[in-house]
Amino acid sequence: MTNDTQTNIILPGNTGSGLISLNEASESGAVKYRYDINDNLSVGAIGTVRQTDKYHNFVSGIDSKYRFDDSNTFQAQVLFADTQDAAIMTLSGTEEKFTDQAFKLQYEHDSEYWQLDAEHQEIGEKFRADLGYMPRADYKKSKVLVNRLLYGEPDSAWQEMKFAGQWQILHNENNELLERSVSSSFTIDGPMLSIFDIMVVAADKVGLRAHELDSRLPIDNSIDGNTKRFQENQAVIYGSMQPTAQLLTELELTLGDKIDYGNNRLGDYVALYAYISYNVNKHLEFEFSHTYSDLDADNANVFTENLTELRVSYQFNINSYLKFNVVYTDIDFNLDNNSTAYTAKDNTLSTQLIYAYKINPQTVFYLGYSDNSYQDDRLKSLERGQRTIYSKISYAWLP
């Protein structure tokens, strides 16, 4: 159970989501139970609650997993949501109550040379799971992923090679097409625990609705005839290497098309991600990453973003650890080619310090501090906007 002085709620849709904050204290809690009937069959139940005086979101569900044999499994989950939105959250300005449901079916095959993952899920238009992170609703998704595995000789430079293909399609509950994509990839390992992967993706996606681009228009949530379709083609190249037991490096490059949703057009996108992890000893670890991304459209820059993260963790012993995280974001917008941007500079800095102590194998206590700072064209330097101190205790009940 947790108590929050401010309640942030994601309002999901089928193409995106919104965020609203209630200046009210809220109580939240979650419980999950699993029972193994035998070695092949298990059943479970889950429940979450989040509420204030004028708002609530209750989610309950059941799930099951059945293993046919060592290579084939089937999973199913059904969820039910009961929600009451406060008047400040609704377009009508009055409290609204509604219920909806969601379900997911998944089949997995995992053998020596073949892997298959086939799943179908449906999330109702009014379904919300506010305690978790579910930014999308009102959609039906089907996906099939197939992997073909090959193995090298014991003395060869590589040990495993994989060819993969994936097909995915999404519709809303009215069976209007939201997204359709196909992808294929090739992965191979090498010396020093290295991995090389290249993937190509072709996706058909919709842009924003007319009223989302022009607030003067009446709200119309339909897709067909109310959105523009775009064809995104991308290539993603990834490589990683662990030259020593203490050092890990990663590099990823993305090239291709990307939708500029705010301006309802297709742009040219480049992103480069670099990561390094270093274990000084069995207690201390440093992680550093940087992401550079750039979007151009109509022969001009739209934005350039640099995201830098530093994460330091210190393990005192098997029962306690300390983590310190710093995230800095620097975004430069081209106001002459980006009608949705209101500032040319958008910088944020967030820090977080967490101490955790494991009281016993089922119980963990957390104590944390976090703050956020912000800078735009109106500010000469970063100014702190929020500071939070929190504690939490987690308990896993085993029957």
Coordinates of C-alpha atoms in Angstrom, one line a residue:
M1 CA 0.0 0.0 0.0
T2 CA 1.2 3.5 -0.8
N3 CA 0.0 7.1 -0.1
D4 CA 0.7 9.8 -2.6
T5 CA 0.1 13.6 -2.0
Q6 CA -0.3 14.1 -5.7
T7 CA -2.1 11.8 -8.1
N8 CA -0.9 11.6 -11.7
I9 CA -3.1 9.6 -14.1
I10 CA -2.5 8.5 -17.7
L11 CA -5.5 8.9 -20.0
P12 CA -4.9 6.3 -22.8
G13 CA -6.1 6.3 -26.3
N14 CA -5.5 4.2 -29.4
T15 CA -2.9 6.5 -30.9
G16 CA -1.4 8.2 -27.8
S17 CA -2.2 9.3 -24.3
G18 CA -2.7 12.3 -22.1
L19 CA -1.7 13.0 -18.5
I20 CA -3.7 14.7 -15.8
S21 CA -2.7 15.5 -12.2
L22 CA -5.1 15.7 -9.3
N23 CA -4.0 17.8 -6.3
E24 CA -5.5 15.2 -4.0
A25 CA -3.9 12.5 -1.8
S26 CA -4.5 9.0 -3.0
E27 CA -4.2 5.5 -1.7
S28 CA -2.9 2.7 -3.9
G29 CA -2.3 -1.0 -3.4
A30 CA -1.7 -4.2 -5.3
V31 CA -1.9 -7.9 -4.6
K32 CA -1.0 -10.9 -6.7
Y33 CA -1.4 -14.6 -6.1
R34 CA -0.2 -17.7 -8.0
Y35 CA -0.9 -21.3 -7.4
D36 CA 0.9 -24.2 -9.1
I37 CA -1.7 -27.0 -9.6
N38 CA 1.1 -29.3 -10.9
D39 CA 4.4 -29.0 -12.8
N40 CA 2.5 -28.0 -16.0
L41 CA -0.4 -25.9 -14.9
S42 CA -0.6 -22.7 -12.8
V43 CA -3.4 -20.2 -12.1
G44 CA -3.2 -16.8 -10.6
A45 CA -5.2 -13.7 -9.6
I46 CA -4.3 -10.0 -9.5
G47 CA -5.9 -6.9 -8.0
T48 CA -5.0 -3.3 -7.9
V49 CA -6.7 -0.2 -6.3
R50 CA -6.1 3.5 -6.6
Q51 CA -8.5 6.0 -5.2
T52 CA -9.1 9.5 -3.9
D53 CA -12.3 11.0 -2.5
K54 CA -13.8 11.6 -5.9
Y55 CA -11.8 9.2 -8.1
H56 CA -11.1 5.5 -8.2
N57 CA -9.7 2.8 -10.4
F58 CA -10.1 -0.9 -9.4
V59 CA -8.6 -3.6 -11.6
S60 CA -9.0 -7.4 -11.0
G61 CA -8.0 -10.3 -13.1
I62 CA -7.2 -14.0 -13.5
D63 CA -4.5 -15.7 -15.5
S64 CA -3.2 -19.2 -16.2
K65 CA -0.2 -20.8 -17.8
Y66 CA -0.2 -24.4 -19.2
R67 CA 3.0 -26.2 -20.4
F68 CA 2.2 -28.8 -23.0
D69 CA 5.8 -30.1 -23.0
D70 CA 9.3 -28.7 -22.6
S71 CA 8.9 -26.7 -25.8
N72 CA 5.3 -25.4 -25.9
T73 CA 3.4 -23.2 -23.5
F74 CA 0.1 -21.3 -23.5
Q75 CA -0.8 -18.3 -21.4
A76 CA -4.1 -16.5 -20.9
Q77 CA -5.1 -13.4 -18.9
V78 CA -8.4 -11.6 -18.4
L79 CA -8.6 -8.2 -16.6
F80 CA -11.6 -6.1 -15.5
A81 CA -11.5 -2.4 -14.7
D82 CA -14.0 -0.3 -12.7
T83 CA -13.2 3.4 -12.9
Q84 CA -14.8 6.6 -11.6
D85 CA -13.3 9.9 -13.0
A86 CA -13.5 13.1 -11.0
A87 CA -15.3 16.0 -12.7
I88 CA -12.0 17.7 -13.5
M89 CA -11.0 14.8 -15.6
T90 CA -14.0 14.7 -18.0
L91 CA -15.1 16.7 -20.9
S92 CA -18.6 17.0 -19.5
G93 CA -17.4 18.5 -16.3
T94 CA -19.2 15.9 -14.2
E95 CA -18.2 12.7 -12.5
E96 CA -18.3 9.7 -14.8
K97 CA -18.3 5.9 -14.0
F98 CA -17.5 3.2 -16.5
T99 CA -16.2 -0.4 -16.7
D100 CA -14.3 -2.3 -19.4
Q101 CA -12.1 -5.4 -19.8
A102 CA -9.0 -6.6 -21.5
F103 CA -7.5 -10.0 -22.4
K104 CA -4.4 -11.6 -23.8
L105 CA -3.6 -15.0 -25.3
Q106 CA -0.1 -16.1 -26.0
Y107 CA 1.5 -19.3 -27.4
E108 CA 5.2 -19.9 -27.3
H109 CA 7.4 -22.6 -28.9
D110 CA 11.0 -22.9 -27.9
S111 CA 13.1 -25.7 -29.4
E112 CA 16.7 -26.2 -30.4
Y113 CA 16.4 -24.6 -33.9
W114 CA 13.0 -22.8 -33.9
Q115 CA 11.3 -20.3 -31.7
L116 CA 7.7 -19.0 -32.2
D117 CA 5.8 -16.4 -30.3
A118 CA 2.2 -15.8 -31.3
E119 CA -0.1 -13.5 -29.3
H120 CA -3.4 -11.7 -29.5
Q121 CA -4.6 -9.1 -27.1
E122 CA -7.6 -6.7 -26.9
I123 CA -7.8 -3.6 -24.6
G124 CA -11.2 -2.1 -24.3
E125 CA -11.8 1.6 -25.1
K126 CA -12.6 2.4 -21.5
F127 CA -10.1 0.1 -19.9
R128 CA -7.6 1.7 -17.6
A129 CA -5.0 0.3 -15.2
D130 CA -3.9 3.5 -13.5
L131 CA -1.6 1.9 -10.9
G132 CA 0.6 0.4 -13.7
Y133 CA 1.9 1.9 -16.9
M134 CA -0.6 1.4 -19.8
P135 CA -0.5 4.4 -22.2
R136 CA -2.7 2.8 -24.9
A137 CA -6.3 1.5 -25.0
D138 CA -9.0 0.8 -27.5
Y139 CA -7.0 -1.5 -29.6
K140 CA -6.7 -5.1 -30.8
K141 CA -3.2 -6.4 -31.6
S142 CA -2.0 -9.6 -33.2
K143 CA 1.7 -10.5 -33.5
V144 CA 3.7 -13.4 -34.8
L145 CA 7.5 -13.7 -34.2
V146 CA 9.6 -16.5 -35.7
N147 CA 13.3 -17.2 -35.0
R148 CA 15.5 -19.6 -36.8
L149 CA 18.6 -20.6 -34.9
L150 CA 21.9 -21.9 -36.2
Y151 CA 24.9 -23.1 -34.2
G152 CA 28.7 -22.9 -35.0
E153 CA 31.3 -25.5 -34.3
P154 CA 33.0 -25.4 -30.8
D155 CA 36.2 -23.9 -32.3
S156 CA 34.5 -21.4 -34.6
A157 CA 34.5 -17.6 -34.1
W158 CA 30.8 -17.6 -33.6
Q159 CA 28.5 -19.9 -31.6
E160 CA 25.0 -18.8 -32.4
M161 CA 23.3 -17.2 -35.4
K162 CA 19.7 -16.1 -35.6
F163 CA 17.3 -15.1 -38.4
A164 CA 14.1 -13.5 -37.3
G165 CA 10.9 -12.3 -38.8
Q166 CA 7.9 -10.5 -37.2
W167 CA 4.4 -9.5 -38.4
Q168 CA 2.2 -7.2 -36.3
I169 CA -1.2 -5.5 -36.9
L170 CA -3.3 -3.2 -34.7
H171 CA -7.0 -2.2 -35.1
N172 CA -9.2 -0.2 -32.8
E173 CA -12.4 -1.7 -31.5
N174 CA -14.2 -0.4 -34.6
N175 CA -11.8 -2.4 -36.7
E176 CA -10.1 0.7 -38.2
L177 CA -6.5 0.0 -39.0
L178 CA -4.0 1.8 -36.6
E179 CA -0.7 0.2 -37.5
R180 CA 0.7 -2.7 -39.6
S181 CA 4.4 -3.6 -39.6
V182 CA 6.8 -6.3 -40.8
S183 CA 10.4 -6.7 -39.7
S184 CA 13.3 -9.0 -40.2
S185 CA 16.7 -9.2 -38.5
F186 CA 20.0 -11.1 -38.4
T187 CA 21.9 -11.7 -35.2
I188 CA 25.3 -13.3 -34.6
D189 CA 27.6 -13.6 -31.7
G190 CA 31.4 -13.4 -31.7
P191 CA 34.6 -13.2 -29.7
M192 CA 34.6 -11.4 -26.3
L193 CA 30.9 -12.0 -25.8
S194 CA 30.2 -9.7 -28.7
I195 CA 26.8 -9.5 -30.5
F196 CA 26.0 -7.9 -33.9
D197 CA 22.4 -7.4 -35.0
I198 CA 20.9 -5.6 -38.0
M199 CA 17.1 -5.2 -38.4
V200 CA 14.9 -3.6 -41.0
V201 CA 11.4 -2.5 -40.3
A202 CA 8.5 -1.4 -42.6
A203 CA 5.5 0.1 -40.9
D204 CA 2.2 1.6 -42.0
K205 CA 1.0 4.0 -39.3
V206 CA -1.6 6.7 -38.8
G207 CA -0.9 10.3 -37.8
L208 CA -3.0 12.5 -35.5
R209 CA -6.7 13.1 -35.9
A210 CA -7.9 16.4 -37.3
H211 CA -9.1 17.8 -34.0
E212 CA -5.7 16.9 -32.4
L213 CA -4.0 19.1 -35.0
D214 CA -6.5 21.9 -34.8
S215 CA -8.2 22.4 -31.4
R216 CA -10.9 24.6 -33.1
L217 CA -12.4 21.5 -34.7
P218 CA -15.0 19.3 -33.0
I219 CA -13.7 16.1 -31.4
D220 CA -13.9 13.1 -33.7
N221 CA -12.1 9.9 -32.6
S222 CA -12.6 8.0 -35.8
I223 CA -9.6 6.9 -37.8
D224 CA -10.7 6.3 -41.4
G225 CA -11.1 9.6 -43.3
N226 CA -9.9 11.5 -40.2
T227 CA -6.1 10.8 -40.2
K228 CA -3.3 10.7 -42.7
R229 CA -1.3 7.4 -43.2
F230 CA 2.5 7.3 -43.3
Q231 CA 5.0 4.6 -44.3
E232 CA 8.0 4.4 -42.0
N233 CA 11.1 2.5 -43.2
Q234 CA 13.9 2.1 -40.7
A235 CA 17.2 0.2 -40.3
V236 CA 18.6 -0.5 -36.9
I237 CA 22.2 -1.6 -36.4
Y238 CA 23.3 -2.8 -33.0
G239 CA 26.6 -4.1 -31.5
S240 CA 27.9 -5.0 -28.1
M241 CA 31.1 -6.3 -26.6
Q242 CA 32.4 -7.4 -23.2
P243 CA 36.2 -7.3 -23.5
T244 CA 36.7 -8.0 -19.8
A245 CA 34.5 -9.4 -17.0
Q246 CA 34.2 -5.8 -15.7
L247 CA 33.5 -3.9 -18.8
L248 CA 30.5 -3.9 -21.2
T249 CA 29.9 -1.6 -24.2
E250 CA 27.0 -1.2 -26.5
L251 CA 26.3 0.9 -29.6
E252 CA 23.1 1.3 -31.7
L253 CA 22.4 3.3 -34.8
T254 CA 18.9 4.0 -36.2
L255 CA 18.4 5.4 -39.7
G256 CA 15.2 6.0 -41.7
D257 CA 11.8 7.6 -41.6
K258 CA 9.9 8.8 -38.5
I259 CA 6.6 10.6 -38.2
D260 CA 6.7 14.2 -36.9
Y261 CA 3.3 13.9 -35.2
G262 CA 3.0 17.5 -34.1
N263 CA 3.3 18.7 -37.7
N264 CA 1.6 15.6 -39.4
R265 CA 4.4 14.8 -41.8
L266 CA 7.2 12.3 -42.4
G267 CA 10.7 13.2 -41.6
D268 CA 14.3 11.8 -41.8
Y269 CA 15.5 10.4 -38.5
V270 CA 18.9 9.6 -37.1
A271 CA 19.6 8.2 -33.6
L272 CA 22.8 7.0 -32.0
Y273 CA 22.9 5.3 -28.7
A274 CA 26.1 4.5 -26.7
Y275 CA 26.4 2.7 -23.4
I276 CA 29.2 1.6 -21.1
S277 CA 29.1 -0.3 -17.8
Y278 CA 32.1 -0.8 -15.5
N279 CA 32.2 -2.9 -12.4
V280 CA 35.0 -1.4 -10.3
N281 CA 34.7 -4.3 -7.8
K282 CA 32.0 -6.5 -6.4
H283 CA 30.4 -3.5 -4.6
L284 CA 30.7 -0.5 -7.0
E285 CA 29.3 -0.2 -10.6
F286 CA 29.1 2.7 -13.0
E287 CA 26.8 3.0 -15.9
F288 CA 26.9 5.8 -18.5
S289 CA 24.9 6.2 -21.7
H290 CA 24.2 8.9 -24.2
T291 CA 21.6 9.1 -26.9
Y292 CA 21.7 11.6 -29.8
S293 CA 18.7 12.0 -32.1
D294 CA 17.9 14.3 -34.9
L295 CA 14.7 14.8 -37.0
D296 CA 14.6 16.7 -40.3
A297 CA 11.5 17.4 -42.4
D298 CA 10.8 19.6 -45.4
N299 CA 14.6 20.0 -46.0
A300 CA 15.1 21.6 -42.5
N301 CA 15.8 20.5 -38.9
V302 CA 12.8 19.9 -36.6
F303 CA 14.7 19.1 -33.4
T304 CA 18.0 17.8 -32.1
E305 CA 18.0 15.9 -28.8
N306 CA 20.9 14.8 -26.5
L307 CA 20.0 12.5 -23.5
T308 CA 22.8 11.7 -21.0
E309 CA 22.4 9.2 -18.1
L310 CA 24.7 8.3 -15.3
R311 CA 23.8 5.6 -12.8
V312 CA 26.0 4.6 -9.9
S313 CA 25.2 1.7 -7.6
Y314 CA 26.9 0.4 -4.5
Q315 CA 26.1 -3.0 -3.0
F316 CA 26.9 -2.9 0.7
N317 CA 26.1 -6.5 1.2
I318 CA 23.4 -9.0 0.2
N319 CA 20.8 -7.1 2.2
S320 CA 21.3 -3.5 1.2
Y321 CA 22.4 -1.2 -1.7
L322 CA 22.5 2.4 -2.6
K323 CA 21.7 3.8 -6.1
F324 CA 22.3 7.3 -7.5
N325 CA 20.9 8.3 -10.9
V326 CA 21.3 11.5 -13.0
V327 CA 19.5 12.1 -16.2
Y328 CA 20.1 15.3 -18.3
T329 CA 18.1 16.1 -21.5
D330 CA 19.0 18.9 -23.9
I331 CA 16.6 19.5 -26.8
D332 CA 16.9 22.2 -29.4
F333 CA 13.8 23.0 -31.5
N334 CA 13.8 24.8 -34.8
L335 CA 10.9 27.2 -34.3
D336 CA 10.9 28.1 -38.0
N337 CA 10.1 24.4 -38.9
N338 CA 8.1 23.2 -35.9
S339 CA 4.8 24.8 -35.3
T340 CA 4.1 22.9 -32.1
A341 CA 7.3 24.1 -30.3
Y342 CA 7.0 27.1 -28.0
T343 CA 10.6 27.4 -27.0
A344 CA 13.9 26.8 -28.8
K345 CA 15.6 25.3 -25.8
D346 CA 14.1 22.6 -23.5
N347 CA 16.6 21.3 -20.9
T348 CA 15.8 19.1 -17.9
L349 CA 17.8 17.6 -15.1
S350 CA 16.6 14.9 -12.7
T351 CA 18.4 13.2 -9.9
Q352 CA 17.4 10.3 -7.7
L353 CA 19.0 8.6 -4.7
I354 CA 17.6 5.3 -3.4
Y355 CA 18.5 3.2 -0.5
A356 CA 17.1 -0.4 -0.2
Y357 CA 17.4 -2.8 2.7
K358 CA 16.2 -6.4 2.5
I359 CA 14.7 -7.2 5.9
N360 CA 14.2 -10.8 4.9
P361 CA 13.7 -12.7 1.5
Q362 CA 10.1 -11.5 1.3
T363 CA 10.4 -7.9 2.6
V364 CA 12.3 -4.9 1.2
F365 CA 12.4 -1.4 2.6
Y366 CA 13.1 1.6 0.3
L367 CA 14.0 5.2 1.2
G368 CA 14.4 7.7 -1.7
Y369 CA 15.0 11.3 -2.7
S370 CA 14.4 12.8 -6.2
D371 CA 14.3 16.3 -7.7
N372 CA 13.8 17.8 -11.1
S373 CA 15.1 21.0 -12.7
Y374 CA 14.0 22.8 -15.9
Q375 CA 15.3 25.4 -18.4
D376 CA 13.7 27.0 -21.5
D377 CA 14.1 30.3 -23.4
R378 CA 12.8 32.3 -20.4
L379 CA 15.4 31.0 -17.9
K380 CA 19.1 31.6 -18.0
S381 CA 19.9 28.4 -16.1
L382 CA 18.3 25.3 -14.7
E383 CA 15.8 25.9 -11.9
R384 CA 14.5 23.3 -9.6
G385 CA 10.8 22.7 -9.9
Q386 CA 10.1 19.6 -7.7
R387 CA 11.7 17.8 -4.8
T388 CA 10.4 14.5 -3.3
I389 CA 11.3 12.3 -0.4
Y390 CA 9.5 8.9 -0.2
S391 CA 9.6 5.5 1.5
K392 CA 8.1 2.2 0.5
I393 CA 8.0 -1.3 1.9
S394 CA 7.4 -4.3 -0.3
Y395 CA 6.3 -7.7 1.0
A396 CA 5.9 -10.9 -1.0
W397 CA 3.6 -13.4 0.6
L398 CA 4.4 -17.1 0.0
P399 CA 1.7 -19.6 1.0

